[in-house]
Amino acid sequence: MIKKIELLKNKEWPSWAPMVVAALGALLYLIQAVMYAYTTVPGLDEGSYLLKGILYLRGVYQPFEPYGPFTNKAPFAFLIPGFAQYVFGAGLRTGRFFFIFLGMLTLLGVWVTARRWSGNWLAAGTVWVFALSSYVIKTYSVTVSEVLIACLLAWMCVCVLGDERPLWQIILGSLLAALAVLTRQNMAPVLVLLLPYIFWQHGRQKGIWAFFAGAAFFLAVHIYYWPNILTIWAPWLPENLTPFLDPFRLPKDAAPIWDPSIDFWNRVNAFFQGIRYHFVVVVGFVFSLILWPRPRGWKSASGMRAAVFLALLYFILFSMHAWAAVASQYESYSCVFCFSNYLAFFDPLGLLLLVVFYSQSENRKLPRLFPILVVLLVLVLSAGIGYSLFESIGRWVYEIPVPRMRNGQFLPGTTGLVDVLTQRFDLSLTVIKRILSSGMGFLVGIGFVLAAFFAWRRAGSSDNHPGFAYRLINSFLVLGFALAPLVNARGSRVECQQDLIAANEQLGAYLANIIPSNSLVYWDGGLSVTPLVYVPSIRIFPPQINSAYTYRDGGDADTVYRLSHWNGELNEQWKDSADIFIIEAKRYSSWKDFLNPQEFEEYQKPLISPSCIEGAEIRIFHRLP
């Protein structure tokens, strides 16, 4: 088998072959992206980006406007999808297909940079890493900011990584880095680290140009939205050191009602889910650090500099988002199971680091303890990935027949493994599934290590063959790459079997037809306000765009509203003043007494639902004169 692989590796392929392979990967990516665009249920974030974006572009509101929509992200997170809708028409179809286009641009940017460093074949491999990562494709196929950032970072790397980059590209790369920060403030390290890299790699003159271009753009946007843009930075900074930012913070007595309790083991699950869905990128980064050569071990100084920049930036972004999602106890801002989505922001950085590392570093003899470290990491990662799959474990696993025992002696017949564990150790079914799935992952890891070891021994050890640690790392990455569709299965499942884009368009058209112009609309129609994107002539209560995530218990009503949140007092005022109420069907029971027939009349129920989730249908009521 190894000899066959070597023959394929050394075979003289036509020059067009890697281009065809890359094109096929891009086509597979596009097919999946379109499928997810039609079948994925719109979420809160997507509805928020779409509605806020088009409201900002139409001039109904401005980003950071007091008493307006909650601009919880940097302004271009909303202005870019808003601009796309302003040009091509408001709605889910424009948002999703524009973001699919950005996803394809991301692939192209990564391919261009990878080809510059490593040639056509490894560049084609980067396309296939994305094409087989269905979870990432699903994330990049809806109107959320992950693909926006990924695209900006990919083309930033095109502009600045490598030798002899033209000045105009250096300046453009700096502007793209600034735009990334102005799209998501959690990308702040990008510009901070990019500028020193430009000075280091491209020299003082180009560094000065890059500094002034990036800084000018960043400051200009802040000056334009000053001072209310400080609301996106206030939560990041210690309150005791920045009391001058208190006017941009919610009062202490305004407590969030969204405060989930996520225990340690679910946080571990979220962490390894992130690794599983981004296996090649994350594991490639970890092993690159382990195999990191001395300065003399790089084929070029520019390769070393690019690798240092990419590794440092990826490490900082990974650590920031891991802390914010998995480790942070500040529940009102953290989202534990968003960790997998967060990693999609900077996948291009990790993937390009892997390309630069493998193409620019020399194999070196590892210290004796390093193979042991690599083996331990493979086993830990295998067990962790198995653990993260515990919800997918089949009934056949925990009903594996095992011998019956009592007092250390075997009894006739068999019983299910789950019965033994529950009765003997008094464990819940969830804990059993976690143990079994972790154990299965660990056993797979052991089997893989043994297989890699025997393959290495069979190949023989010489200067022409890599050491065991190198072979194990490469094989583990190839295995993760090949099994990507399997380990992505749960997170990339098709959510609905209907055309949700058409469903939301039809529902939006119905709402626009029956709701009188200039009506004041109270929204309790579900997490996503996507249907309201199609109704431009209405007025809304802007904080409701973010649903209960901007709702606070207590606090001064005017202060809370000025900061684009709402509370019980405001809720009562809005219920008294609204003309139209849009209520999700499964929430109607809590509204039944308020929406009495003496004061409200229900419009004919729409024939279409915005999603396939049970109870997602909406009901529309108008106040009687």
XYZ file of C-alpha atoms in Angstrom:
625
model
C 0.000 0.000 0.000
C 2.804 2.385 0.953
C 4.615 1.605 -2.289
C 1.454 2.411 -4.265
C 1.155 5.759 -2.488
C 4.806 6.505 -3.260
C 4.210 5.648 -6.918
C 1.244 8.037 -7.057
C 3.292 10.731 -5.335
C 6.204 10.396 -7.751
C 4.089 10.005 -10.878
C 4.396 12.740 -13.483
C 0.950 14.344 -13.610
C -0.271 16.770 -16.315
C 0.072 20.415 -15.302
C -3.688 20.876 -15.500
C -4.468 17.965 -13.144
C -4.236 19.890 -9.824
C -6.328 22.697 -11.320
C -9.060 20.202 -12.180
C -8.860 18.684 -8.703
C -9.208 22.139 -7.124
C -12.115 23.035 -9.423
C -13.921 19.806 -8.514
C -13.472 20.630 -4.820
C -14.863 24.111 -5.363
C -17.832 22.650 -7.244
C -18.541 20.206 -4.399
C -18.354 23.116 -1.941
C -20.789 25.162 -4.048
C -23.315 22.334 -4.372
C -23.375 21.818 -0.614
C -23.544 25.558 0.063
C -26.601 26.004 -2.170
C -28.283 23.026 -0.520
C -27.752 24.508 2.935
C -28.891 27.934 1.752
C -32.310 26.536 0.885
C -32.762 24.180 3.849
C -31.231 25.852 6.934
C -33.623 27.434 9.431
C -32.949 31.191 9.818
C -31.504 31.934 13.248
C -31.505 34.962 15.498
C -28.161 36.265 14.234
C -29.113 35.911 10.586
C -32.381 37.787 11.031
C -30.516 40.439 12.978
C -27.859 40.992 10.298
C -30.459 41.122 7.535
C -32.963 43.445 9.202
C -30.495 45.799 10.868
C -28.416 45.926 7.705
C -31.242 47.013 5.441
C -32.605 49.447 8.057
C -29.184 51.083 8.281
C -28.761 51.292 4.505
C -32.229 52.786 4.044
C -31.448 55.411 6.667
C -34.260 54.357 9.008
C -31.665 54.018 11.761
C -27.910 54.491 12.090
C -25.462 52.083 13.737
C -25.136 52.813 17.474
C -28.109 55.175 17.377
C -29.630 55.642 20.855
C -33.016 53.931 21.140
C -32.287 52.096 17.891
C -31.323 48.517 17.062
C -28.662 46.938 19.270
C -25.404 47.345 17.318
C -23.580 44.692 19.314
C -21.017 44.079 16.570
C -18.768 46.508 14.736
C -20.756 48.401 12.077
C -19.682 46.592 8.896
C -21.083 43.320 10.197
C -24.459 44.883 9.396
C -23.551 47.384 6.672
C -22.077 44.775 4.305
C -25.163 42.508 4.205
C -27.254 45.677 4.194
C -25.416 46.944 1.127
C -25.938 43.618 -0.673
C -29.672 43.833 0.022
C -29.804 47.486 -0.989
C -28.327 46.582 -4.379
C -29.906 43.179 -5.078
C -33.119 43.321 -3.053
C -33.889 42.751 0.614
C -34.343 39.238 1.878
C -32.933 35.846 2.695
C -32.138 34.963 -0.927
C -29.823 37.942 -1.400
C -28.148 37.485 1.986
C -27.430 33.806 1.596
C -26.285 33.809 -2.008
C -24.090 36.847 -1.425
C -22.461 35.037 1.482
C -22.031 31.901 -0.640
C -20.171 34.132 -3.073
C -17.974 35.312 -0.188
C -17.357 31.673 0.723
C -16.174 30.937 -2.810
C -13.931 34.013 -2.626
C -12.499 32.618 0.604
C -11.606 29.374 -1.143
C -9.997 31.299 -3.980
C -7.966 33.479 -1.613
C -6.658 30.489 0.359
C -5.853 28.652 -2.888
C -3.920 31.641 -4.300
C -1.787 32.009 -1.172
C -1.222 28.270 -0.765
C -0.184 27.984 -4.425
C 2.331 30.797 -3.947
C 4.020 28.923 -1.104
C 3.656 25.263 -1.989
C 2.573 24.733 -5.588
C -0.604 23.505 -7.205
C -1.182 20.198 -5.446
C -1.126 21.404 -1.861
C -3.209 24.407 -2.927
C -5.801 22.017 -4.349
C -5.707 20.181 -1.019
C -6.749 23.345 0.828
C -9.838 23.589 -1.360
C -10.745 20.024 -0.488
C -10.311 20.672 3.238
C -13.173 23.147 2.900
C -15.142 20.956 0.474
C -15.190 18.056 2.958
C -15.940 20.262 5.989
C -19.706 20.345 5.673
C -20.151 22.015 9.056
C -18.010 24.947 7.925
C -19.852 25.097 4.597
C -23.166 25.245 6.438
C -21.840 28.064 8.621
C -20.573 29.961 5.573
C -23.870 29.563 3.664
C -26.112 31.697 5.854
C -26.025 35.429 6.529
C -23.724 35.488 9.549
C -20.368 37.197 9.945
C -18.098 34.117 10.075
C -17.641 33.957 6.315
C -17.252 37.728 6.084
C -14.252 37.591 8.402
C -12.855 34.440 6.788
C -12.967 36.118 3.369
C -11.278 39.284 4.629
C -8.514 37.289 6.342
C -7.958 35.062 3.301
C -7.445 38.049 1.001
C -5.393 39.900 3.574
C -2.999 36.942 3.405
C -3.023 37.074 -0.401
C -1.898 40.695 -0.217
C 0.801 40.551 2.448
C 2.269 37.046 2.808
C 5.445 36.354 0.868
C 8.360 38.145 -0.742
C 8.240 41.320 -2.814
C 4.579 42.152 -2.397
C 3.703 45.374 -4.277
C 3.032 48.452 -2.173
C -0.590 48.664 -3.303
C -1.179 45.109 -2.074
C 0.460 45.859 1.268
C -1.819 48.878 1.711
C -4.860 46.859 0.629
C -3.943 44.102 3.081
C -3.753 46.634 5.899
C -7.157 48.055 4.926
C -8.663 44.558 4.870
C -7.270 43.895 8.341
C -8.801 47.153 9.602
C -12.087 46.244 7.908
C -12.048 42.885 9.702
C -11.807 44.684 13.054
C -14.546 47.097 11.965
C -16.718 44.099 11.098
C -16.142 42.098 14.281
C -14.362 43.734 17.209
C -13.108 40.311 18.336
C -10.688 40.531 15.383
C -8.766 43.354 17.097
C -5.513 41.303 17.249
C -5.442 41.015 13.450
C -4.412 44.608 12.745
C -2.223 44.752 15.846
C -0.128 41.779 14.675
C -0.259 42.437 10.944
C 1.509 45.788 11.102
C 4.641 44.472 12.919
C 4.757 41.569 10.444
C 4.739 44.012 7.511
C 7.596 45.989 9.064
C 9.472 42.733 9.710
C 8.938 41.178 6.292
C 8.553 44.103 3.893
C 10.617 46.824 5.470
C 10.182 50.195 7.088
C 8.796 52.145 4.111
C 6.000 49.716 3.294
C 5.352 49.305 7.010
C 4.791 53.048 7.425
C 2.376 53.113 4.483
C 0.491 50.120 5.903
C 0.346 51.676 9.366
C -1.099 54.986 8.180
C -3.592 53.323 5.816
C -4.932 50.862 8.408
C -4.901 53.342 11.283
C -6.572 56.086 9.221
C -9.419 53.802 8.151
C -9.900 52.470 11.673
C -9.904 55.941 13.238
C -12.113 57.479 10.546
C -14.913 55.010 11.211
C -14.601 55.539 14.962
C -14.711 59.314 14.546
C -17.811 59.036 12.345
C -19.706 56.975 14.937
C -18.197 58.687 17.992
C -18.949 58.438 20.861
C -21.623 55.735 20.728
C -19.292 53.256 19.027
C -17.702 52.868 22.464
C -20.587 50.531 23.356
C -18.824 47.686 21.500
C -15.566 48.210 23.427
C -16.954 48.890 26.912
C -17.663 45.198 27.758
C -14.045 44.296 26.916
C -12.405 46.691 29.358
C -12.252 46.416 33.181
C -14.940 48.590 34.704
C -12.784 49.753 37.617
C -10.160 51.083 35.199
C -12.575 52.688 32.742
C -15.312 54.479 34.724
C -15.549 57.007 31.871
C -17.188 54.233 29.795
C -20.015 53.710 32.311
C -22.496 55.768 30.208
C -22.062 53.088 27.532
C -22.702 50.186 29.925
C -26.013 48.876 31.159
C -26.814 49.739 34.784
C -26.031 47.091 37.398
C -29.675 46.700 38.353
C -30.593 45.644 34.788
C -30.030 41.893 35.052
C -30.102 39.577 32.019
C -32.781 36.918 31.987
C -30.747 34.687 29.657
C -28.411 32.989 32.107
C -27.936 29.317 31.208
C -26.020 27.025 33.520
C -23.522 25.023 31.463
C -21.596 22.467 33.513
C -17.952 21.475 33.076
C -18.616 18.341 31.027
C -20.783 20.178 28.522
C -18.021 22.750 28.153
C -15.580 19.916 27.443
C -18.054 18.626 24.877
C -18.231 22.054 23.194
C -14.430 22.302 23.105
C -13.946 18.944 21.392
C -16.845 19.628 19.041
C -14.856 22.598 17.826
C -11.792 20.425 17.249
C -13.887 17.785 15.498
C -15.539 20.199 13.083
C -12.224 21.948 12.320
C -9.971 18.906 12.658
C -7.353 19.516 9.974
C -6.918 23.180 10.905
C -6.761 22.817 14.707
C -4.791 19.570 14.825
C -2.476 20.811 12.085
C -1.787 23.912 14.171
C -1.032 21.879 17.309
C 1.331 19.514 15.518
C 3.025 22.406 13.721
C 3.938 23.816 17.120
C 5.293 20.452 18.248
C 7.433 20.071 15.138
C 8.466 23.727 15.003
C 12.058 23.890 13.716
C 14.921 26.077 14.817
C 15.542 29.226 12.731
C 18.082 27.290 10.633
C 15.415 24.689 9.855
C 13.431 26.958 7.559
C 13.976 26.968 3.808
C 13.594 30.757 3.665
C 13.447 33.668 6.066
C 10.140 34.798 4.553
C 8.662 31.345 5.217
C 9.690 31.515 8.862
C 8.255 35.027 9.246
C 4.954 34.064 7.627
C 4.692 30.995 9.846
C 5.441 32.999 13.004
C 2.806 35.589 12.085
C 0.133 32.998 11.236
C 0.888 30.823 14.271
C 0.857 33.716 16.727
C -2.323 35.235 15.303
C -4.124 31.878 15.186
C -3.050 31.046 18.758
C -4.278 34.385 20.112
C -7.620 34.208 18.287
C -8.146 30.568 19.266
C -7.351 31.307 22.921
C -9.600 34.379 23.012
C -12.575 32.566 21.550
C -12.016 29.417 23.612
C -12.033 31.516 26.766
C -15.039 33.579 25.703
C -17.111 30.537 24.727
C -15.925 27.610 26.829
C -14.142 29.012 29.879
C -15.921 32.285 30.584
C -18.416 32.308 33.431
C -19.983 35.572 32.259
C -23.039 33.770 30.966
C -24.872 36.815 29.641
C -22.194 37.263 26.993
C -20.758 33.769 26.549
C -22.190 31.174 24.214
C -20.577 27.829 25.037
C -21.741 25.883 22.006
C -20.860 28.769 19.689
C -17.202 27.726 19.927
C -17.393 25.670 16.727
C -18.828 28.662 14.870
C -16.182 30.992 16.274
C -13.354 28.829 14.903
C -14.769 29.332 11.397
C -13.760 33.016 11.596
C -10.071 32.216 11.242
C -9.905 28.793 9.575
C -8.006 30.333 6.616
C -5.190 31.378 8.971
C -4.731 27.906 10.438
C -4.928 26.220 7.062
C -2.352 28.562 5.534
C -0.081 28.018 8.536
C -0.179 24.286 7.797
C 0.686 24.937 4.143
C 3.575 27.288 4.949
C 4.899 24.966 7.648
C 4.911 21.826 5.511
C 6.353 23.577 2.475
C 8.935 25.798 4.172
C 10.254 23.828 7.169
C 12.896 21.113 7.100
C 12.347 17.793 8.833
C 14.467 17.605 11.920
C 15.378 14.858 14.340
C 13.022 15.091 17.278
C 14.077 14.588 20.896
C 13.297 11.122 22.207
C 10.366 12.279 24.314
C 8.586 13.989 21.421
C 7.173 10.789 19.858
C 5.689 9.978 23.258
C 4.103 13.437 23.382
C 2.678 12.965 19.884
C 1.224 9.562 20.812
C -0.385 11.008 23.946
C -1.892 13.872 21.952
C -3.309 11.488 19.364
C -4.910 9.412 22.136
C -6.300 12.466 23.963
C -7.682 13.945 20.753
C -9.199 10.597 19.733
C -10.876 10.172 23.118
C -12.046 13.802 23.112
C -13.502 13.574 19.621
C -15.225 10.353 20.635
C -16.603 12.126 23.691
C -18.017 14.928 21.529
C -19.892 12.307 19.502
C -21.717 10.833 22.498
C -25.078 12.220 21.359
C -24.702 10.333 18.079
C -23.817 6.986 19.600
C -26.221 4.329 18.408
C -28.393 2.123 20.569
C -26.464 -0.875 19.303
C -23.376 0.315 21.183
C -24.830 0.545 24.660
C -26.892 -2.602 24.125
C -23.817 -4.707 23.304
C -24.435 -8.088 25.028
C -22.072 -8.864 27.886
C -21.985 -11.863 30.260
C -24.122 -11.648 33.350
C -22.227 -11.701 36.645
C -23.017 -11.773 40.333
C -20.552 -11.775 43.207
C -17.665 -12.256 40.784
C -19.183 -15.344 39.123
C -20.633 -15.718 35.630
C -24.349 -16.439 35.285
C -26.218 -17.958 32.342
C -27.235 -15.642 29.522
C -26.232 -12.096 28.663
C -27.388 -8.573 29.406
C -26.925 -5.207 27.737
C -23.812 -3.208 28.505
C -25.964 -0.249 29.490
C -27.760 -2.359 32.132
C -24.474 -3.451 33.676
C -23.211 0.098 33.943
C -26.459 1.583 35.252
C -27.061 -1.101 37.856
C -23.501 -1.723 38.983
C -22.263 1.856 39.000
C -25.547 3.771 39.296
C -24.813 5.921 36.234
C -27.254 7.896 34.113
C -27.728 7.099 30.437
C -26.001 10.347 29.422
C -22.916 9.521 31.493
C -22.845 5.998 30.057
C -22.974 7.312 26.508
C -20.152 9.723 27.290
C -18.000 6.963 28.769
C -18.649 4.579 25.901
C -18.072 7.142 23.180
C -14.861 8.364 24.848
C -13.688 4.777 25.241
C -14.437 3.994 21.631
C -12.486 7.054 20.525
C -9.577 6.046 22.745
C -9.551 2.508 21.329
C -9.628 3.875 17.788
C -6.671 6.078 18.721
C -4.718 3.111 20.083
C -5.468 1.099 16.953
C -4.365 3.954 14.772
C -1.100 4.463 16.681
C -0.297 0.753 16.398
C -1.085 0.715 12.679
C 1.120 3.768 12.103
C 3.921 2.179 14.128
C 3.910 -1.091 12.197
C 3.717 0.794 8.877
C 6.733 2.843 9.926
C 8.666 -0.241 10.971
C 7.814 -1.963 7.704
C 9.016 1.027 5.690
C 12.300 0.928 7.564
C 14.142 3.746 9.292
C 16.687 5.681 7.307
C 17.549 9.234 6.368
C 15.154 8.929 3.418
C 12.165 8.057 5.602
C 10.539 10.333 8.167
C 10.586 9.362 11.822
C 7.692 7.707 13.565
C 6.373 10.996 15.009
C 6.280 12.605 11.553
C 4.550 9.601 10.035
C 2.018 9.447 12.875
C 1.202 13.156 12.602
C 0.825 13.076 8.837
C -1.283 9.926 8.960
C -3.526 11.353 11.695
C -4.136 14.498 9.669
C -4.872 12.473 6.520
C -7.276 10.271 8.491
C -9.093 13.322 9.871
C -9.246 14.809 6.387
C -10.656 11.598 4.888
C -13.200 11.090 7.676
C -14.356 14.724 7.705
C -17.785 13.929 6.218
C -18.348 11.361 8.976
C -17.251 13.465 11.952
C -19.160 16.462 10.545
C -22.364 14.471 10.112
C -24.339 15.641 13.138
C -23.474 19.324 12.844
C -24.043 19.438 9.097
C -27.382 17.670 8.831
C -30.054 19.151 6.574
C -32.575 20.845 8.852
C -35.600 21.029 6.570
C -36.771 19.328 3.404
C -38.525 22.429 2.101
C -37.375 25.584 0.351
C -37.054 27.971 3.297
C -35.999 30.897 1.135
C -39.263 30.718 -0.824
C -41.217 30.117 2.392
C -39.884 33.295 4.005
C -40.443 35.268 0.806
C -44.075 34.126 0.609
C -44.642 34.804 4.286
C -43.031 38.232 3.962
C -45.208 39.081 0.965
C -48.308 38.063 2.936
C -47.306 40.283 5.865
C -46.590 43.215 3.555
C -50.033 42.755 1.985
C -52.142 42.628 5.160
C -50.296 44.971 7.555
C -51.253 48.623 6.980
C -48.433 51.012 6.162
C -46.777 52.744 9.128
C -48.217 50.244 11.607
C -46.324 49.810 14.877
C -45.514 46.093 15.140
C -44.830 44.089 18.291
C -42.736 41.018 17.446
C -42.922 37.748 19.360
C -42.875 35.617 16.245
C -39.766 33.563 17.032
C -36.031 34.042 17.430
C -35.474 35.219 13.876
C -37.079 38.406 12.586
C -36.328 37.423 8.972
C -39.984 37.773 7.791
C -39.933 41.476 8.760
C -37.153 42.129 6.227
C -39.817 41.896 3.507
C -42.107 44.492 5.133
C -40.401 47.890 4.707
C -43.344 50.131 5.528
C -43.804 49.217 9.199
C -42.381 50.562 12.451
C -40.880 48.252 15.066
C -39.494 48.257 18.581
C -35.788 47.919 17.664
C -34.510 46.053 20.765
C -36.895 43.188 19.939
C -34.695 42.249 16.963
C -32.414 40.457 19.443
C -35.341 38.857 21.259
C -34.788 37.969 24.925
C -31.024 38.433 24.633
C -31.509 42.188 25.008
C -34.252 41.871 27.634
C -33.286 42.925 31.154
C -34.964 42.449 34.501
C -35.086 45.855 36.173
C -33.112 48.980 35.422
C -34.197 52.477 34.519
C -36.419 52.181 31.454
C -34.991 55.172 29.594
C -31.365 54.152 30.195
C -32.057 50.571 29.161
C -33.885 51.724 26.012
C -31.189 54.276 25.138
C -28.685 51.390 25.112
C -30.986 49.422 22.775
C -32.297 46.984 25.383
C -35.724 46.541 26.941
C -37.288 45.514 30.230
C -40.661 44.790 31.774
C -41.710 48.444 31.993
C -40.927 49.039 28.326
C -42.630 45.796 27.384
C -45.867 46.956 28.980
C -45.636 50.336 27.243
C -45.059 48.675 23.887
C -47.950 46.254 24.348
C -50.216 49.218 25.047
C -49.090 51.163 21.979
C -48.575 48.503 19.297
C -51.036 48.253 16.396
C -50.026 44.775 15.218
C -48.893 41.704 17.173
C -47.026 38.894 15.426
C -46.924 35.817 17.650
C -45.250 32.457 17.130
C -47.791 29.644 17.367
C -46.044 27.814 20.213
C -45.930 31.069 22.210
C -49.585 31.914 21.727
C -50.765 30.273 24.964
C -49.019 32.986 26.997
C -50.760 35.677 24.895
C -54.249 34.249 24.822
C -55.642 36.369 27.660
C -54.080 39.605 26.422
C -55.212 39.173 22.809
C -58.877 38.927 23.719
C -61.482 39.246 20.929
C -62.941 42.408 22.497
C -59.736 44.335 21.725
C -57.980 42.374 18.976
C -58.883 40.640 15.763
C -56.766 37.952 14.142
C -55.906 38.088 10.461
C -56.231 34.913 8.450
C -53.437 32.542 9.440
C -50.633 32.346 6.869
C -50.521 29.111 4.912
C -46.731 29.030 5.048
C -44.333 28.767 8.001
C -40.885 30.419 8.152
C -39.332 27.075 9.125
C -40.117 23.383 9.446
C -39.859 23.427 13.253
C -43.118 22.435 14.928
C -44.947 25.445 16.316
C -42.994 27.957 14.206
C -46.117 29.148 12.371
C -47.054 32.749 13.097
C -50.348 34.377 14.000
C -51.071 38.049 13.307
C -53.430 40.215 15.362
C -54.441 43.853 14.962
C -55.888 46.141 17.575
C -59.508 47.063 17.083
C -60.365 50.773 16.804
